[in-house]
Tab-separated table of N, CA and C in Angstrom:
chain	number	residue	atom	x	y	z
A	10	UNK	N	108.674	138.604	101.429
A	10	UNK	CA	109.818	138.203	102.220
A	10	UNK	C	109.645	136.738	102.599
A	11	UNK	N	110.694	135.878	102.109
A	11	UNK	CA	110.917	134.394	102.721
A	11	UNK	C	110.421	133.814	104.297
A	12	UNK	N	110.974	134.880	104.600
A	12	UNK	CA	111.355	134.942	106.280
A	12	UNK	C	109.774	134.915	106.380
A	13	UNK	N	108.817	136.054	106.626
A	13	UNK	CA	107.379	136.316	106.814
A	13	UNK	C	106.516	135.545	106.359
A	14	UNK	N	106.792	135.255	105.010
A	14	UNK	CA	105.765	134.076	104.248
A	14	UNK	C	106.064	132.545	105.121
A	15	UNK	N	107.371	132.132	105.660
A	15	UNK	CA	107.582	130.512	106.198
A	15	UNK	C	106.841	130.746	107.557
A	16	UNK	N	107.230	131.997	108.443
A	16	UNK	CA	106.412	132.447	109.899
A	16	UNK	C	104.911	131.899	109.672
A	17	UNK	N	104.469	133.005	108.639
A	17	UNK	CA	102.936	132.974	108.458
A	17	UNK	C	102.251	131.634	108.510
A	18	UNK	N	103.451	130.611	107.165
A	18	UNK	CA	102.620	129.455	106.718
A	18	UNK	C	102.431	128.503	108.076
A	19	UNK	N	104.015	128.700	108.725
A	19	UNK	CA	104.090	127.911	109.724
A	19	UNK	C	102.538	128.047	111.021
A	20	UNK	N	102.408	128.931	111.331
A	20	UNK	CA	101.364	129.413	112.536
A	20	UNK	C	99.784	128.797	111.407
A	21	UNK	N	99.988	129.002	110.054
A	21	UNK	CA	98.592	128.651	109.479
A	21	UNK	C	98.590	126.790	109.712
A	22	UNK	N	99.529	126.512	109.730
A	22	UNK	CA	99.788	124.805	109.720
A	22	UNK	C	99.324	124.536	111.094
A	23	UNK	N	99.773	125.137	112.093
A	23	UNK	CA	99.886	124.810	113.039
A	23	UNK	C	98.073	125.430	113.738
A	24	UNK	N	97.812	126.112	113.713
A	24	UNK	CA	96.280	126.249	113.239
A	24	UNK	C	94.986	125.092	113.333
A	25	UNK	N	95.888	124.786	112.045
A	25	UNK	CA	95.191	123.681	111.304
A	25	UNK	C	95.363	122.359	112.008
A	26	UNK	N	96.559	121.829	112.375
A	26	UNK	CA	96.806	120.810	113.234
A	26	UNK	C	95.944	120.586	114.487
A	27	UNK	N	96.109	122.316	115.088
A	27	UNK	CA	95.244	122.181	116.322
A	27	UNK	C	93.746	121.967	115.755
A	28	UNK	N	93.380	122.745	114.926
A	28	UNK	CA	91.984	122.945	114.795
A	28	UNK	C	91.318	120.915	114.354
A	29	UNK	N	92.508	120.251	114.031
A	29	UNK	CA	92.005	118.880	113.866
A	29	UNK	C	92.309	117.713	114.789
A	30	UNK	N	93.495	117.928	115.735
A	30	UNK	CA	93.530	117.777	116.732
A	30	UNK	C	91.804	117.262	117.864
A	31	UNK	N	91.364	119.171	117.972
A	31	UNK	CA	90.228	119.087	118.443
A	31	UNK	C	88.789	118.329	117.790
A	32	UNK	N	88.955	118.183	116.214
A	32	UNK	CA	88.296	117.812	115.875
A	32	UNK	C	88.523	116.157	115.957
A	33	UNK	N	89.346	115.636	115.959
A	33	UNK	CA	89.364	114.151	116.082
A	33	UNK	C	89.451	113.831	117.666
A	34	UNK	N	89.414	114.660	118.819
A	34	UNK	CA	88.891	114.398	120.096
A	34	UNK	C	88.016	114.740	120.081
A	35	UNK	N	86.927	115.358	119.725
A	35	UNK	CA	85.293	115.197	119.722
A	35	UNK	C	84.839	113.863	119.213
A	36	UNK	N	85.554	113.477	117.977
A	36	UNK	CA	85.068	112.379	117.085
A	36	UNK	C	84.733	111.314	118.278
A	37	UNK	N	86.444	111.510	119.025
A	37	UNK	CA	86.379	110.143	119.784
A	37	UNK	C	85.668	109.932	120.940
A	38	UNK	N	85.503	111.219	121.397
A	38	UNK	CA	84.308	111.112	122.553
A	38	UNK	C	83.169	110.893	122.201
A	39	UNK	N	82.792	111.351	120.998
A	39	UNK	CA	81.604	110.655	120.615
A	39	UNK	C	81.098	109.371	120.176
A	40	UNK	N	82.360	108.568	119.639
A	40	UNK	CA	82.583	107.013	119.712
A	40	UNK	C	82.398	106.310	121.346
A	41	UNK	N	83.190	107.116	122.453
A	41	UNK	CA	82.926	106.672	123.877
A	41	UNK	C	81.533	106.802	124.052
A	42	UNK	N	81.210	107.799	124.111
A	42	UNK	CA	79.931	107.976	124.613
A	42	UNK	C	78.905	107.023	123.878
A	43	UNK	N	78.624	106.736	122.818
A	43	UNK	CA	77.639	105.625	122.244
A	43	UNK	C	78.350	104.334	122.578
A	44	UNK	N	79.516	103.896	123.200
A	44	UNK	CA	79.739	102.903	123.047
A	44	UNK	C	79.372	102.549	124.715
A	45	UNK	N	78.768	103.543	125.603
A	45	UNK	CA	78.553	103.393	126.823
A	45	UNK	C	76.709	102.944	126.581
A	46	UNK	N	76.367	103.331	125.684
A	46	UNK	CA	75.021	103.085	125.596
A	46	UNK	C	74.420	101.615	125.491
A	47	UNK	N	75.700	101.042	124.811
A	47	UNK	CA	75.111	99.727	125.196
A	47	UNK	C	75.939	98.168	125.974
A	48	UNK	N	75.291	97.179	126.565
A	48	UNK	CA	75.895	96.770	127.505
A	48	UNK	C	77.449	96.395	127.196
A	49	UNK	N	77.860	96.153	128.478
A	49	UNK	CA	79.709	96.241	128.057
A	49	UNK	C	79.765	95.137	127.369
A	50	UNK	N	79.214	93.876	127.588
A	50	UNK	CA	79.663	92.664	126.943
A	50	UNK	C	79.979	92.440	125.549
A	51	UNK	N	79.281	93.247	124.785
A	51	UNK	CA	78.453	93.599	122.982
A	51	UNK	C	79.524	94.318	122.690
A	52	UNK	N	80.225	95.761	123.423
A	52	UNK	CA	80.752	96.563	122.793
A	52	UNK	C	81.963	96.388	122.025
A	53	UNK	N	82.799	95.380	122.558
A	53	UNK	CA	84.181	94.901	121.552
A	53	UNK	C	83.778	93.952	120.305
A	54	UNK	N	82.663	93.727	119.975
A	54	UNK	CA	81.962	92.888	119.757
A	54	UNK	C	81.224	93.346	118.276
A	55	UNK	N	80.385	95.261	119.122
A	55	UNK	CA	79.688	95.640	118.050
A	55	UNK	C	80.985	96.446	117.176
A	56	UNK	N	81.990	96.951	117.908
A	56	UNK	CA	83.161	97.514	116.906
A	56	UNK	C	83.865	96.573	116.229
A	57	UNK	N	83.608	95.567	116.697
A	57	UNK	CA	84.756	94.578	115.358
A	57	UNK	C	83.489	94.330	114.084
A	58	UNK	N	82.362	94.049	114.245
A	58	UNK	CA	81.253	93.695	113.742
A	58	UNK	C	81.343	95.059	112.541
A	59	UNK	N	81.263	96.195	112.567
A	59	UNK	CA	81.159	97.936	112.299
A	59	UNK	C	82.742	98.055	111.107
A	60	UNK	N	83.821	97.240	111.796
A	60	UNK	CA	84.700	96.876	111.233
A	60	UNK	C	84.964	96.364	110.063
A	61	UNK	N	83.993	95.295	110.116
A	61	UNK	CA	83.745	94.280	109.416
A	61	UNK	C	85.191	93.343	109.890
A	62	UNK	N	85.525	92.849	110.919
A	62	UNK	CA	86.364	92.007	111.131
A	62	UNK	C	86.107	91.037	112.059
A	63	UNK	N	84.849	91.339	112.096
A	63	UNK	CA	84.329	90.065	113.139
A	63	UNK	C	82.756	89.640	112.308
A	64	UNK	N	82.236	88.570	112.709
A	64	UNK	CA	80.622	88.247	112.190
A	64	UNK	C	80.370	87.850	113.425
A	65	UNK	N	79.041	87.760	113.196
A	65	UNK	CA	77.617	87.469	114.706
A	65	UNK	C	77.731	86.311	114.994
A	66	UNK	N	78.121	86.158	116.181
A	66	UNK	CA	78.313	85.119	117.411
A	66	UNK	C	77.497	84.675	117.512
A	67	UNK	N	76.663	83.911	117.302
A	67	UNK	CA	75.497	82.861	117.687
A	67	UNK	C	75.355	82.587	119.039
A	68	UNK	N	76.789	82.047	119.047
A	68	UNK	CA	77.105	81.031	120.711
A	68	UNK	C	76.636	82.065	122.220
A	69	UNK	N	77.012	83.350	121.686
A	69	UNK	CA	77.132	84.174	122.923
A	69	UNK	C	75.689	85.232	122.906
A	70	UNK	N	75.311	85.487	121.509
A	70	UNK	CA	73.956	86.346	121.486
A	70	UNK	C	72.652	86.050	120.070
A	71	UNK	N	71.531	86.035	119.991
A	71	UNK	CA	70.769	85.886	118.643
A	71	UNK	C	71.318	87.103	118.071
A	72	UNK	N	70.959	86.267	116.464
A	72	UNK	CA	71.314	87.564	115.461
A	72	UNK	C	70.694	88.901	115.694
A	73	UNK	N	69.779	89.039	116.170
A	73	UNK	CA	68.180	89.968	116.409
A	73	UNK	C	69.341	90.812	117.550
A	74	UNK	N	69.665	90.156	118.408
A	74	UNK	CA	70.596	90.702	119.240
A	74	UNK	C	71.268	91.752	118.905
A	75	UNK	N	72.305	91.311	118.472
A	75	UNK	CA	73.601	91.884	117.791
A	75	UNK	C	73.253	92.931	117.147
A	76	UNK	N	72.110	93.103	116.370
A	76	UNK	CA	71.639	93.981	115.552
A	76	UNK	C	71.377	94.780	116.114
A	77	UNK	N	70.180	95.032	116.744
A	77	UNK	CA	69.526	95.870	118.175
A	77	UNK	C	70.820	96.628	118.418
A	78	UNK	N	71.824	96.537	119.140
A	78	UNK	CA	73.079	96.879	119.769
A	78	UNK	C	73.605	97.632	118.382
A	79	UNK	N	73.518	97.038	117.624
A	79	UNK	CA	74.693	97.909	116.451
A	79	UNK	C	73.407	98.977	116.165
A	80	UNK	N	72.297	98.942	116.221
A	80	UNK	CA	71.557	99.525	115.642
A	80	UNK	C	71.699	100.969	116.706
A	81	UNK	N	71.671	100.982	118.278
A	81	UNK	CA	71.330	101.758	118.568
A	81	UNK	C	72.960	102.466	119.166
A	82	UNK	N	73.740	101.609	118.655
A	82	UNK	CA	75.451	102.181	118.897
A	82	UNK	C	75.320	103.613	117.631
A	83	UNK	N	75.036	102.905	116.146
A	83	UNK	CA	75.354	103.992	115.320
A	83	UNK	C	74.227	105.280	115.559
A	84	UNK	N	73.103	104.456	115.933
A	84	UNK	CA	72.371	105.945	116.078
A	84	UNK	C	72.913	106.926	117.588
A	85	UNK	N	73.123	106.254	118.445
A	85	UNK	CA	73.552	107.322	119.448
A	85	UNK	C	74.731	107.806	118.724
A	86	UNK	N	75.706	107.349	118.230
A	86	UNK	CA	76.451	107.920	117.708
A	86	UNK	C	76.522	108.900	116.740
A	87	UNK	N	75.697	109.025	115.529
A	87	UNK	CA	75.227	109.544	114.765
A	87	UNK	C	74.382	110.699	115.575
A	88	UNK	N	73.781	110.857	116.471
A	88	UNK	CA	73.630	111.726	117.570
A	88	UNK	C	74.458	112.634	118.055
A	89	UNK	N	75.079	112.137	118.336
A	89	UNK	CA	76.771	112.772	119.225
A	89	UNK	C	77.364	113.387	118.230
A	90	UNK	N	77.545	113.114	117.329
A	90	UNK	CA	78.291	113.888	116.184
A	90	UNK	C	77.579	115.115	115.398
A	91	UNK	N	75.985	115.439	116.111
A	91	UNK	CA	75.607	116.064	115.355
A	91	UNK	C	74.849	115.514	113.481
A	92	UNK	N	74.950	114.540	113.310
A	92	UNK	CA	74.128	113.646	112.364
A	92	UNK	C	73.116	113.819	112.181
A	93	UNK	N	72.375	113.755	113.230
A	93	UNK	CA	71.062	113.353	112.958
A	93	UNK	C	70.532	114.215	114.056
């Protein structure tokens, strides 16, 4: 039946929406949460860097810097997600 099969598909879609929904608000809390790990100044800084739409600021931090920070952004992150 038309009718039963569009019901069904519909509630399976909708399912699915939610079920990714929740999954892309975990993602993003887990982006917050590592991005609290390191100091606020770095953090717009290490996501454009991660981006690749920004390069390492000299003026404001050493390269050694910048690194450190990205280094321990992806691993807490990679944490949070269950990664590692």
């Amino acid at each position: 039946n038309f009718k039963e099969d569009f019901i069904s598909d519909e509630k399976y879609f909708s399912i699915i929406s939610y079920k990714a929904s929740i999954e892309a608000k975990h993602k993003l809390e887990a982006v917050d949460i590592a991005l609290q790990s390191i100091p606020g100044e770095y953090r717009d800084g290490i996501l454009d860097m991660i981006k690749k739409t920004r390069h390492i600021s000299q003026d404001f931090a050493h390269e050694n810097t910048w690194n450190k920070w990205k280094h321990i952004f992806i691993a807490n992150l990679a944490k949070n997600l269950n990664l590692i």
